Short mmCIF file of C-alpha atoms and ligand atoms in Angstrom, two decimals:
data_model
loop_
_atom_site.label_atom_id
_atom_site.label_comp_id
_atom_site.label_asym_id
_atom_site.label_seq_id
_atom_site.Cartn_x
_atom_site.Cartn_y
_atom_site.Cartn_z
CA MET A 10 -37.95 12.68 -92.14
CA LYS A 11 -39.70 15.37 -94.10
CA SER A 12 -37.29 17.84 -95.56
CA VAL A 13 -38.41 21.46 -95.99
CA SER A 14 -37.01 21.72 -99.50
CA VAL A 15 -39.11 18.91 -100.93
CA VAL A 16 -40.31 19.61 -104.48
CA GLN A 17 -44.02 20.20 -105.05
CA GLU A 18 -45.06 18.78 -108.41
CA LEU A 19 -48.21 19.84 -110.27
CA MET A 20 -50.75 17.90 -112.35
CA LEU A 21 -51.52 18.25 -116.06
CA ILE A 22 -55.05 19.50 -116.69
CA ASN A 23 -56.05 21.04 -120.02
CA GLY A 24 -52.42 21.74 -120.95
CA LYS A 25 -51.75 23.62 -117.71
CA TRP A 26 -49.73 22.60 -114.67
CA SER A 27 -52.14 22.79 -111.77
CA PRO A 28 -52.37 22.16 -108.05
CA SER A 29 -55.57 20.50 -106.80
CA VAL A 30 -58.60 22.69 -106.16
CA ASN A 31 -58.31 21.96 -102.41
CA ALA A 32 -54.60 22.99 -102.60
CA LYS A 33 -53.63 19.85 -100.68
CA PHE A 34 -50.53 17.79 -101.45
CA PHE A 35 -49.37 14.33 -100.37
CA SER A 36 -45.89 12.88 -100.09
CA VAL A 37 -44.18 10.42 -102.36
CA GLU A 38 -41.67 8.22 -100.59
CA ASN A 39 -38.49 6.51 -101.73
CA PRO A 40 -39.20 2.95 -100.56
CA ALA A 41 -35.50 2.13 -100.45
CA GLU A 42 -35.24 4.55 -97.52
CA ARG A 43 -38.05 4.16 -95.04
CA GLY A 44 -39.61 7.50 -94.11
CA SER A 45 -37.91 9.57 -96.82
CA VAL A 46 -39.96 12.04 -98.86
CA ILE A 47 -38.79 12.72 -102.42
CA ALA A 48 -41.62 14.98 -103.62
CA GLU A 49 -45.14 16.12 -102.97
CA VAL A 50 -47.94 15.87 -105.50
CA PRO A 51 -51.45 17.37 -105.61
CA ARG A 52 -54.13 15.44 -103.77
CA ALA A 53 -56.81 15.51 -106.46
CA THR A 54 -60.47 14.93 -105.68
CA ALA A 55 -63.78 14.90 -107.56
CA GLU A 56 -63.51 18.63 -108.32
CA ASP A 57 -60.23 18.18 -110.18
CA VAL A 58 -61.60 15.13 -111.96
CA ASP A 59 -64.53 17.20 -113.17
CA ILE A 60 -62.30 19.95 -114.58
CA ALA A 61 -60.00 17.44 -116.30
CA VAL A 62 -62.79 15.34 -117.78
CA LYS A 63 -64.59 18.44 -119.11
CA ALA A 64 -61.34 19.62 -120.69
CA ALA A 65 -60.81 16.21 -122.29
CA HIS A 66 -64.41 16.27 -123.53
CA GLU A 67 -63.84 19.65 -125.20
CA ALA A 68 -60.47 18.61 -126.65
CA PHE A 69 -62.04 15.49 -128.16
CA LYS A 70 -64.06 17.58 -130.60
CA SER A 71 -61.01 18.71 -132.53
CA TRP A 72 -58.59 15.85 -131.70
CA ARG A 73 -60.84 13.30 -133.39
CA GLU A 74 -60.62 15.38 -136.58
CA VAL A 75 -56.81 15.37 -136.66
CA PRO A 76 -55.76 12.99 -139.47
CA THR A 77 -54.47 9.69 -138.14
CA THR A 78 -51.09 10.14 -139.81
CA GLU A 79 -50.70 13.48 -138.00
CA ARG A 80 -51.58 11.83 -134.70
CA GLY A 81 -49.00 9.14 -135.50
CA LYS A 82 -46.33 11.79 -136.09
CA LEU A 83 -47.01 13.36 -132.70
CA LEU A 84 -46.74 9.98 -130.97
CA TRP A 85 -43.42 9.45 -132.71
CA LYS A 86 -42.16 12.80 -131.43
CA ILE A 87 -43.19 11.85 -127.90
CA ALA A 88 -41.19 8.62 -128.27
CA ASP A 89 -38.13 10.59 -129.43
CA ALA A 90 -38.43 12.97 -126.47
CA VAL A 91 -38.75 10.07 -124.01
CA GLU A 92 -35.64 8.57 -125.59
CA ALA A 93 -33.75 11.84 -125.14
CA GLN A 94 -34.68 11.89 -121.44
CA ALA A 95 -34.50 8.13 -120.91
CA GLU A 96 -31.89 8.11 -118.17
CA GLU A 97 -33.57 10.82 -116.15
CA ILE A 98 -36.96 9.11 -116.36
CA ALA A 99 -35.40 5.78 -115.41
CA ARG A 100 -33.81 7.36 -112.33
CA THR A 101 -37.16 8.81 -111.31
CA ILE A 102 -38.90 5.46 -111.70
CA SER A 103 -36.15 3.77 -109.76
CA THR A 104 -36.32 6.29 -106.91
CA GLU A 105 -40.08 6.26 -106.47
CA THR A 106 -40.73 2.54 -107.03
CA GLY A 107 -37.61 0.94 -105.57
CA ASN A 108 -37.08 -0.96 -108.83
CA ALA A 109 -33.42 -1.48 -109.69
CA ILE A 110 -32.27 0.88 -112.43
CA ARG A 111 -30.03 -1.54 -114.31
CA THR A 112 -32.32 -4.56 -114.38
CA GLN A 113 -35.71 -2.86 -114.41
CA ALA A 114 -36.20 0.89 -114.71
CA ARG A 115 -34.09 1.42 -117.86
CA GLY A 116 -35.92 -1.45 -119.53
CA GLU A 117 -39.23 0.10 -118.57
CA VAL A 118 -38.33 3.36 -120.33
CA LYS A 119 -37.20 1.46 -123.41
CA SER A 120 -40.55 -0.26 -123.45
CA VAL A 121 -42.33 3.12 -123.26
CA ILE A 122 -40.42 4.29 -126.35
CA ASP A 123 -41.27 1.05 -128.19
CA ILE A 124 -44.96 1.35 -127.28
CA PHE A 125 -45.28 4.94 -128.55
CA ARG A 126 -43.44 4.07 -131.77
CA TYR A 127 -45.53 0.97 -132.29
CA PHE A 128 -48.83 2.84 -132.01
CA ALA A 129 -47.42 5.74 -134.06
CA GLY A 130 -46.78 3.20 -136.82
CA VAL A 131 -50.09 1.38 -136.83
CA VAL A 132 -52.44 4.39 -136.83
CA SER A 133 -53.16 3.91 -140.53
CA GLU A 134 -54.62 0.51 -139.74
CA ILE A 135 -57.58 2.14 -138.02
CA ARG A 136 -60.08 1.47 -140.75
CA GLY A 137 -63.26 -0.34 -141.52
CA SER A 138 -64.41 -2.84 -144.10
CA THR A 139 -66.77 -2.73 -147.06
CA CYS A 140 -69.62 -5.05 -147.75
CA PRO A 141 -70.80 -4.65 -151.36
CA ILE A 142 -74.13 -6.37 -151.44
CA ASP A 143 -75.05 -5.64 -155.05
CA ASN A 144 -74.74 -2.77 -157.50
CA ASN A 145 -77.57 -0.91 -155.85
CA LEU A 146 -76.69 -1.39 -152.24
CA MET A 147 -73.42 -0.91 -150.46
CA ALA A 148 -72.41 -1.11 -146.83
CA TYR A 149 -69.21 -0.20 -145.06
CA THR A 150 -67.94 0.19 -141.52
CA GLN A 151 -65.73 2.77 -139.95
CA ARG A 152 -63.96 2.75 -136.60
CA GLU A 153 -64.56 5.78 -134.44
CA PRO A 154 -63.07 6.81 -131.12
CA TYR A 155 -65.25 6.63 -128.00
CA GLY A 156 -64.50 10.08 -126.60
CA VAL A 157 -62.95 10.54 -123.18
CA VAL A 158 -61.05 7.57 -121.75
CA GLY A 159 -60.72 7.31 -117.96
CA ALA A 160 -57.53 5.40 -117.11
CA ILE A 161 -56.29 4.22 -113.72
CA VAL A 162 -52.84 2.65 -113.33
CA PRO A 163 -50.79 0.99 -110.57
CA TRP A 164 -47.24 1.57 -109.38
CA ASN A 165 -45.33 -1.55 -110.38
CA ALA A 166 -44.33 -0.40 -113.89
CA PRO A 167 -45.99 3.01 -113.71
CA VAL A 168 -44.75 4.70 -116.87
CA GLN A 169 -45.00 1.63 -119.08
CA LEU A 170 -48.54 0.89 -117.90
CA SER A 171 -49.54 4.54 -118.46
CA SER A 172 -48.10 4.42 -122.00
CA LEU A 173 -50.18 1.33 -122.71
CA LYS A 174 -53.27 3.46 -122.03
CA ILE A 175 -52.21 6.84 -123.44
CA ALA A 176 -50.61 5.80 -126.74
CA PRO A 177 -53.39 3.59 -128.17
CA ALA A 178 -56.19 5.77 -126.76
CA ILE A 179 -54.99 8.99 -128.36
CA ALA A 180 -53.72 7.28 -131.53
CA ALA A 181 -57.31 6.17 -132.11
CA GLY A 182 -58.58 9.73 -131.64
CA ASN A 183 -59.77 9.61 -128.03
CA THR A 184 -58.68 11.99 -125.31
CA ILE A 185 -57.68 10.71 -121.89
CA VAL A 186 -57.72 11.50 -118.18
CA LEU A 187 -55.25 9.24 -116.41
CA LYS A 188 -54.88 8.84 -112.66
CA ALA A 189 -51.36 7.89 -111.67
CA ALA A 190 -50.80 5.54 -108.73
CA GLU A 191 -50.32 7.34 -105.41
CA ASP A 192 -47.04 5.51 -104.77
CA ALA A 193 -45.43 6.27 -108.13
CA PRO A 194 -46.73 9.40 -109.86
CA LEU A 195 -43.42 11.13 -110.64
CA GLY A 196 -42.29 9.21 -113.72
CA VAL A 197 -45.81 9.47 -115.11
CA LEU A 198 -45.72 13.26 -114.60
CA LYS A 199 -42.45 13.33 -116.56
CA LEU A 200 -44.17 11.52 -119.40
CA ALA A 201 -47.10 13.96 -119.09
CA ARG A 202 -44.67 16.86 -119.44
CA ILE A 203 -43.46 15.43 -122.75
CA CYS A 204 -47.01 14.77 -123.95
CA ALA A 205 -47.99 18.37 -123.10
CA GLU A 206 -45.16 19.67 -125.23
CA TYR A 207 -46.44 18.02 -128.41
CA LEU A 208 -50.20 17.60 -127.98
CA PRO A 209 -53.04 20.14 -127.96
CA PRO A 210 -54.32 21.03 -124.46
CA GLY A 211 -56.78 18.56 -122.94
CA VAL A 212 -55.81 15.57 -125.09
CA VAL A 213 -53.77 13.99 -122.27
CA ASN A 214 -54.56 14.95 -118.66
CA VAL A 215 -52.78 13.38 -115.69
CA LEU A 216 -54.11 13.52 -112.13
CA THR A 217 -52.38 12.50 -108.93
CA GLY A 218 -54.46 11.26 -106.03
CA PHE A 219 -55.79 8.32 -104.07
CA GLY A 220 -58.09 5.56 -105.27
CA ASP A 221 -61.17 6.50 -103.25
CA GLU A 222 -60.78 10.29 -103.58
CA CYS A 223 -59.73 10.55 -107.24
CA GLY A 224 -59.98 7.11 -108.91
CA ALA A 225 -63.60 6.51 -107.87
CA PRO A 226 -64.98 9.88 -109.10
CA LEU A 227 -63.00 9.45 -112.33
CA SER A 228 -64.52 6.05 -112.99
CA SER A 229 -68.07 7.31 -112.36
CA HIS A 230 -67.85 10.68 -114.15
CA PRO A 231 -70.77 11.07 -116.58
CA LEU A 232 -68.56 12.36 -119.43
CA ILE A 233 -66.24 9.33 -119.39
CA ASN A 234 -66.97 7.11 -122.39
CA LYS A 235 -64.56 4.25 -121.74
CA LEU A 236 -62.69 2.94 -118.68
CA THR A 237 -59.37 1.17 -118.64
CA PHE A 238 -57.80 -0.10 -115.44
CA THR A 239 -54.67 -1.99 -114.43
CA GLY A 240 -54.35 -3.11 -110.81
CA SER A 241 -55.83 -5.48 -108.27
CA THR A 242 -58.72 -7.78 -109.08
CA ALA A 243 -60.70 -6.36 -106.14
CA VAL A 244 -60.59 -2.78 -107.46
CA GLY A 245 -61.13 -4.08 -111.02
CA LYS A 246 -64.47 -5.52 -109.91
CA THR A 247 -65.49 -2.16 -108.45
CA ILE A 248 -64.56 -0.40 -111.70
CA MET A 249 -66.62 -2.90 -113.68
CA ARG A 250 -69.65 -2.35 -111.44
CA THR A 251 -69.29 1.41 -111.91
CA ALA A 252 -69.09 0.93 -115.69
CA ALA A 253 -72.25 -1.19 -115.56
CA ASP A 254 -74.26 1.70 -114.12
CA ARG A 255 -73.54 3.75 -117.23
CA ILE A 256 -73.13 0.89 -119.75
CA ILE A 257 -69.70 2.02 -120.83
CA PRO A 258 -67.00 -0.35 -122.09
CA VAL A 259 -64.25 -1.33 -119.70
CA SER A 260 -60.85 -2.99 -120.11
CA LEU A 261 -59.23 -4.61 -117.09
CA GLU A 262 -55.71 -5.90 -116.62
CA LEU A 263 -55.70 -7.54 -113.21
CA GLY A 264 -53.81 -9.99 -111.05
CA GLY A 265 -52.20 -13.32 -111.79
CA LYS A 266 -50.81 -16.50 -110.28
CA SER A 267 -49.06 -17.78 -113.35
CA PRO A 268 -47.70 -21.32 -113.65
CA GLN A 269 -44.31 -22.39 -114.96
CA ILE A 270 -44.07 -26.02 -116.05
CA VAL A 271 -40.62 -27.58 -116.30
CA PHE A 272 -40.35 -30.88 -118.22
CA PRO A 273 -37.64 -33.44 -117.38
CA ASP A 274 -35.43 -32.48 -120.36
CA ALA A 275 -35.27 -28.82 -119.25
CA ASN A 276 -32.91 -29.30 -116.33
CA THR A 277 -30.42 -26.69 -117.55
CA ASP A 278 -28.81 -23.43 -116.41
CA LYS A 279 -30.48 -21.58 -119.27
CA VAL A 280 -33.92 -22.68 -118.04
CA VAL A 281 -33.00 -21.66 -114.50
CA ASP A 282 -32.17 -18.16 -115.79
CA GLY A 283 -35.41 -18.06 -117.74
CA ILE A 284 -37.41 -19.01 -114.66
CA ILE A 285 -35.79 -16.23 -112.62
CA THR A 286 -36.72 -13.76 -115.37
CA ALA A 287 -40.27 -15.12 -115.65
CA MET A 288 -40.71 -14.81 -111.88
CA ARG A 289 -39.81 -11.11 -112.26
CA PHE A 290 -37.35 -11.32 -109.38
CA ALA A 291 -35.74 -8.14 -110.77
CA ARG A 292 -39.00 -6.35 -109.93
CA GLN A 293 -39.19 -8.05 -106.54
CA GLY A 294 -41.92 -10.26 -108.02
CA GLN A 295 -44.25 -7.23 -108.24
CA SER A 296 -45.67 -8.11 -111.62
CA CYS A 297 -49.07 -9.36 -112.67
CA SER A 298 -47.45 -11.76 -115.15
CA ALA A 299 -44.89 -13.23 -112.70
CA GLY A 300 -44.56 -17.02 -112.96
CA THR A 301 -45.10 -17.64 -109.26
CA ARG A 302 -46.04 -21.34 -109.28
CA LEU A 303 -43.10 -23.47 -110.43
CA TYR A 304 -44.10 -27.02 -111.37
CA LEU A 305 -40.95 -29.18 -111.45
CA HIS A 306 -40.97 -32.77 -112.67
CA THR A 307 -40.10 -35.13 -109.81
CA SER A 308 -37.24 -36.73 -111.80
CA ILE A 309 -35.28 -33.47 -111.80
CA PHE A 310 -36.71 -31.86 -108.69
CA ASP A 311 -33.69 -31.91 -106.36
CA SER A 312 -31.00 -31.04 -108.89
CA PHE A 313 -33.09 -28.25 -110.39
CA VAL A 314 -33.85 -26.72 -107.00
CA GLU A 315 -30.14 -26.83 -106.21
CA LYS A 316 -29.24 -24.94 -109.40
CA LEU A 317 -32.04 -22.45 -108.86
CA SER A 318 -31.06 -21.70 -105.25
CA ALA A 319 -27.43 -21.28 -106.27
CA LYS A 320 -28.32 -18.73 -108.96
CA LEU A 321 -30.78 -16.87 -106.77
CA SER A 322 -28.29 -16.51 -103.97
CA GLN A 323 -26.06 -14.60 -106.41
CA LEU A 324 -28.70 -11.90 -106.92
CA LYS A 325 -27.68 -8.70 -105.23
CA VAL A 326 -30.48 -6.97 -103.34
CA GLY A 327 -29.83 -3.32 -102.55
CA ASN A 328 -30.04 0.36 -103.43
CA PRO A 329 -32.07 0.55 -106.65
CA LEU A 330 -29.79 3.25 -108.09
CA ASP A 331 -26.67 1.16 -107.54
CA GLU A 332 -25.51 -0.36 -110.85
CA GLU A 333 -24.59 -3.53 -108.96
CA SER A 334 -28.09 -4.16 -107.66
CA ASP A 335 -30.13 -6.87 -109.35
CA MET A 336 -33.15 -6.30 -107.11
CA GLY A 337 -34.46 -3.25 -105.28
CA SER A 338 -37.13 -2.78 -102.67
CA ILE A 339 -40.85 -3.43 -102.31
CA ILE A 340 -43.04 -0.39 -103.05
CA ASN A 341 -44.30 0.54 -99.59
CA LYS A 342 -44.84 -0.61 -96.01
CA ARG A 343 -48.30 -2.04 -96.68
CA GLN A 344 -47.02 -4.28 -99.48
CA PHE A 345 -43.89 -5.12 -97.46
CA ASP A 346 -46.09 -6.28 -94.56
CA LYS A 347 -48.35 -8.21 -96.90
CA VAL A 348 -45.38 -10.11 -98.38
CA SER A 349 -43.96 -10.70 -94.87
CA ALA A 350 -47.30 -12.20 -93.76
CA PHE A 351 -47.22 -14.69 -96.65
CA ILE A 352 -43.65 -15.67 -95.79
CA GLU A 353 -44.52 -16.13 -92.10
CA GLU A 354 -47.47 -18.27 -93.10
CA GLY A 355 -45.23 -20.46 -95.28
CA ILE A 356 -42.68 -20.87 -92.51
CA LYS A 357 -45.35 -21.87 -89.98
CA ASP A 358 -47.15 -24.30 -92.31
CA GLU A 359 -45.71 -27.78 -91.77
CA ASN A 360 -46.71 -28.83 -95.29
CA VAL A 361 -44.57 -26.07 -96.77
CA GLU A 362 -40.78 -26.16 -96.72
CA LEU A 363 -38.65 -23.02 -96.79
CA ILE A 364 -35.75 -23.69 -99.18
CA MET A 365 -34.07 -20.31 -99.18
CA GLY A 366 -34.67 -16.69 -98.20
CA GLY A 367 -37.46 -16.02 -95.74
CA LEU A 368 -37.99 -12.82 -93.81
CA PRO A 369 -35.38 -10.14 -94.54
CA PRO A 370 -32.79 -9.10 -91.93
CA LYS A 371 -34.13 -6.86 -89.16
CA ASP A 372 -31.00 -4.72 -89.12
CA GLY A 373 -28.17 -3.77 -91.45
CA PRO A 374 -28.47 -1.96 -94.79
CA LEU A 375 -31.51 -3.90 -96.05
CA ALA A 376 -33.56 -2.92 -93.01
CA LYS A 377 -33.30 0.72 -94.09
CA GLY A 378 -35.75 0.14 -96.94
CA TYR A 379 -38.68 -2.16 -97.67
CA TYR A 380 -36.39 -4.88 -98.98
CA HIS A 381 -37.37 -8.51 -99.29
CA VAL A 382 -34.96 -11.23 -100.43
CA PRO A 383 -35.50 -14.00 -102.99
CA THR A 384 -37.50 -16.68 -101.24
CA LEU A 385 -38.24 -20.25 -102.31
CA PHE A 386 -40.84 -22.52 -100.77
CA ALA A 387 -41.70 -26.10 -101.80
CA THR A 388 -44.90 -27.95 -101.13
CA LYS A 389 -47.06 -30.84 -102.33
CA ASN A 390 -50.15 -29.09 -101.07
CA ASP A 391 -51.63 -26.72 -103.63
CA LYS A 392 -54.44 -25.73 -101.25
CA THR A 393 -52.16 -23.34 -99.34
CA ARG A 394 -52.82 -19.63 -99.74
CA LEU A 395 -49.26 -19.34 -101.12
CA ALA A 396 -50.39 -21.40 -104.12
CA LYS A 397 -53.62 -19.52 -104.69
CA GLU A 398 -53.13 -15.82 -104.01
CA GLU A 399 -51.06 -13.14 -105.66
CA ILE A 400 -48.22 -12.43 -103.19
CA PHE A 401 -46.62 -9.62 -105.22
CA GLY A 402 -43.21 -10.21 -103.70
CA PRO A 403 -40.06 -12.22 -104.54
CA VAL A 404 -41.61 -15.45 -103.30
CA LEU A 405 -41.64 -18.48 -105.59
CA LEU A 406 -43.58 -21.63 -104.69
CA ILE A 407 -42.28 -24.93 -106.10
CA LEU A 408 -44.60 -27.90 -106.63
CA PRO A 409 -43.66 -31.37 -107.93
CA TRP A 410 -45.47 -33.12 -110.79
CA GLU A 411 -45.37 -36.55 -112.34
CA ASN A 412 -47.75 -36.84 -115.24
CA GLU A 413 -48.69 -34.31 -117.89
CA GLU A 414 -52.44 -34.44 -117.46
CA ASP A 415 -52.15 -33.74 -113.74
CA VAL A 416 -49.76 -30.82 -114.14
CA ILE A 417 -51.97 -29.14 -116.75
CA GLN A 418 -54.95 -29.54 -114.46
CA ALA A 419 -52.96 -28.14 -111.51
CA ALA A 420 -51.71 -25.21 -113.61
CA ASN A 421 -55.29 -24.40 -114.63
CA ASN A 422 -56.64 -24.76 -111.11
CA SER A 423 -56.61 -21.00 -110.47
CA SER A 424 -59.11 -18.18 -110.62
CA TYR A 425 -56.47 -16.27 -112.60
CA GLY A 426 -55.26 -16.83 -116.16
CA LEU A 427 -52.78 -14.18 -117.21
CA ALA A 428 -49.46 -15.79 -118.20
CA ALA A 429 -47.89 -19.27 -118.33
CA PHE A 430 -44.39 -20.54 -119.04
CA ILE A 431 -43.53 -23.96 -120.47
CA TRP A 432 -39.96 -25.21 -120.42
CA THR A 433 -39.01 -28.11 -122.74
CA ASN A 434 -37.27 -28.72 -126.06
CA ASP A 435 -39.94 -31.24 -127.02
CA THR A 436 -41.90 -28.90 -129.30
CA THR A 437 -44.84 -31.25 -129.72
CA LYS A 438 -45.33 -31.53 -125.98
CA ALA A 439 -44.82 -27.81 -125.54
CA LEU A 440 -47.42 -26.87 -128.15
CA LYS A 441 -49.94 -29.43 -126.89
CA THR A 442 -49.51 -28.10 -123.38
CA ALA A 443 -49.78 -24.47 -124.55
CA GLY A 444 -53.07 -25.30 -126.24
CA LYS A 445 -54.54 -26.64 -122.99
CA ILE A 446 -53.39 -23.85 -120.68
CA GLU A 447 -56.10 -21.39 -119.60
CA SER A 448 -54.08 -18.18 -119.88
CA GLY A 449 -54.01 -15.21 -122.20
CA TRP A 450 -50.24 -15.40 -122.74
CA VAL A 451 -48.22 -18.61 -122.93
CA GLN A 452 -44.46 -18.57 -123.44
CA ILE A 453 -42.38 -21.60 -124.40
CA ASN A 454 -38.72 -21.45 -123.35
CA ARG A 455 -39.00 -17.70 -122.80
CA GLY A 456 -39.43 -15.72 -119.60
CA ALA A 457 -38.97 -12.17 -120.90
CA ALA A 458 -41.50 -9.36 -121.18
CA GLN A 459 -44.33 -8.57 -123.59
CA MET A 460 -43.70 -7.43 -127.13
CA PRO A 461 -45.51 -4.58 -128.89
CA GLY A 462 -47.63 -6.07 -131.64
CA LEU A 463 -48.67 -9.18 -129.73
CA SER A 464 -51.89 -9.04 -127.76
CA TYR A 465 -51.54 -9.28 -124.00
CA GLY A 466 -54.33 -9.76 -121.48
CA GLY A 467 -56.04 -12.16 -119.16
CA TYR A 468 -58.37 -15.14 -119.15
CA LYS A 469 -60.69 -15.64 -116.18
CA GLN A 470 -60.30 -13.12 -113.32
CA SER A 471 -57.05 -11.77 -114.77
CA GLY A 472 -58.99 -9.36 -116.90
CA ILE A 473 -60.93 -8.36 -119.97
CA GLY A 474 -59.50 -6.89 -123.17
CA ARG A 475 -56.05 -6.89 -124.72
CA GLU A 476 -53.20 -4.41 -124.74
CA PHE A 477 -49.89 -3.99 -126.62
CA SER A 478 -51.38 -4.68 -130.06
CA LEU A 479 -53.26 -3.24 -133.00
CA GLU A 480 -56.23 -5.51 -132.30
CA GLY A 481 -56.12 -4.45 -128.67
CA MET A 482 -56.24 -0.80 -129.71
CA LEU A 483 -59.08 -1.38 -132.17
CA ASP A 484 -61.15 -3.39 -129.68
CA SER A 485 -60.49 -1.18 -126.65
CA TYR A 486 -60.41 2.32 -128.09
CA THR A 487 -62.67 2.33 -131.13
CA GLN A 488 -66.30 1.49 -131.82
CA VAL A 489 -67.66 0.32 -135.14
CA LYS A 490 -70.23 2.27 -137.11
CA SER A 491 -71.96 0.50 -140.00
CA ILE A 492 -73.14 2.70 -142.86
CA MET A 493 -75.44 1.56 -145.68
CA ILE A 494 -76.06 3.33 -148.99
CA ASP A 495 -78.94 2.50 -151.25
CA PHE A 496 -78.36 3.40 -154.95
CA ASN A 497 -81.75 2.18 -156.19
CA ASP A 498 -83.54 4.70 -158.38
P1 NAI B 508 -54.91 -1.16 -106.30
O1 NAI B 508 -55.67 -1.98 -107.27
O2 NAI B 508 -55.60 -0.71 -105.06
O3 NAI B 508 -54.35 0.16 -107.02
C1 NAI B 508 -54.24 0.33 -108.40
C2 NAI B 508 -54.78 1.70 -108.79
O4 NAI B 508 -56.18 1.75 -108.51
C3 NAI B 508 -54.16 2.88 -108.02
O5 NAI B 508 -54.01 3.96 -108.91
C4 NAI B 508 -55.22 3.19 -106.99
O6 NAI B 508 -55.20 4.52 -106.55
C5 NAI B 508 -56.50 2.91 -107.76
N1 NAI B 508 -57.68 2.64 -106.94
C6 NAI B 508 -57.75 2.06 -105.71
N2 NAI B 508 -59.02 2.01 -105.29
C7 NAI B 508 -59.79 2.56 -106.25
C8 NAI B 508 -61.19 2.79 -106.40
N3 NAI B 508 -62.06 2.44 -105.47
N4 NAI B 508 -61.63 3.38 -107.54
C9 NAI B 508 -60.78 3.73 -108.51
N5 NAI B 508 -59.45 3.55 -108.42
C10 NAI B 508 -58.95 2.97 -107.31
O7 NAI B 508 -53.59 -1.97 -105.93
P2 NAI B 508 -52.59 -1.79 -104.67
O8 NAI B 508 -53.40 -1.52 -103.44
O9 NAI B 508 -51.55 -0.83 -105.03
O10 NAI B 508 -51.96 -3.26 -104.56
C11 NAI B 508 -52.68 -4.31 -103.93
C12 NAI B 508 -52.50 -5.61 -104.66
O11 NAI B 508 -53.02 -5.49 -105.98
C13 NAI B 508 -51.06 -6.07 -104.87
O12 NAI B 508 -50.58 -6.79 -103.78
C14 NAI B 508 -51.20 -6.96 -106.07
O13 NAI B 508 -51.62 -8.24 -105.68
C15 NAI B 508 -52.31 -6.31 -106.87
N6 NAI B 508 -51.78 -5.46 -107.97
C16 NAI B 508 -51.79 -5.94 -109.24
C17 NAI B 508 -51.25 -5.19 -110.26
C18 NAI B 508 -51.23 -5.67 -111.66
O14 NAI B 508 -50.40 -5.24 -112.44
N7 NAI B 508 -52.15 -6.50 -112.08
C19 NAI B 508 -50.63 -3.88 -110.02
C20 NAI B 508 -50.71 -3.44 -108.66
C21 NAI B 508 -51.25 -4.22 -107.69
MG1 MG B 509 -43.23 5.40 -103.19
#
């Protein structure tokens, strides 16, 4: 039901709050209440992209000259301002994404603060190396920004994922045009408001719009010097093709189907908790790094599944703003239907057993939003689509294993390679297994989130490039210039 008093937000272009050139808006929905409209945002197209990219191109000329320590100070101020508004931003994220405020949205804002402070701190590490060849010849390198970064982000952790583009890009002296996800632009606009307060106009620009109308022209704009994308593997491939036409660098953070391997000694409540965290149940499983394939050793299979089901049935699914809720709702109807289709497929497949959950109730409070409930399936058949594809819902598939070589092979039998989780107190086994896993991020006895300072990114079709770290910033947002000086008379 569209209410007449719905707020119309504006976009940030060249330091000004602007509608789109076509003056069109589109609605942002609260997914916990089907059909509700919480705000309208500008429906940007190629014309807006052009204005924003040209502004960023102009702003780059002076921003690159700002001393790194000064840039670091500004990032630190942004972090402080986010901290001062943390609760408000968390409520916005919770309302537009359906992510529970207590278990998810507040943590996301904390991560945003940590990310800005981390990159504020490491700016002085943007430097080159020297190569003294002899007394008459010297060579050195310096790291320079690319220019204008085009960034496209998804909705599942919208403000955190935007910070992972904005903070390192501008710390390194680039300017940025970021397109927020159409389902969750409001928290990102709040962050943009803070950025605009501290940064010169044009350094950070934030557009709201759809993938085809705004994302595509952004990725192909001739003044973009670097592309960075987080989202589906399918769109990531399109972005990479677009980058190929202009030979510009591209970073991609894409999907995952990450394995969790539980060894016989890890049959404990603590491991069960860790697995629930790693599966990102608190974000309804809508995470690229979710540990969605659970490999349980046959010797502990039944008792572990029992403990896991018992814990999962205690999770409270409901209104994301309710402090009692552990889990909120799926982002939108399309994703809700996609998750439902996977669950229906699992229920129909005679080689797959439904252990708990399944399709959500058709009436009652949960039917008012796009809620799904924690769902467990078990199977011996890893050919099922449930074992191969990213479901992006609270659906965990359990598979038995017997010997270590087989389980490592099964874990690696995926086109993805983002995260992996190994559960055992046998450190030798854990480290040997970690070494053989084809993933960019392996955690042993830990299911929690990424940590600023440690590189994060995918192997195989999970992506290219690293985020969260100094090396990620240097590789993604700077290019190396080698300079030689000849002192010969
Ligand atoms: P998506 O990849 O379509 O959307 C991500 C961003 O890309 C959005 O800002 C969207 O507007 C933009 N986009 C879409 N088409 C584009 C194009 N042609 N050119 C430029 N930008 C474009 O993801 P969507 O549709 O929201 O979710 C579909 C599936 O993608 C999910 O079920 C999940 O499997 C996966 N996904 C993975 C994420 C991750 O963190 N790796 C995040 C979101 C989705
Ligand atoms: Mg929404």
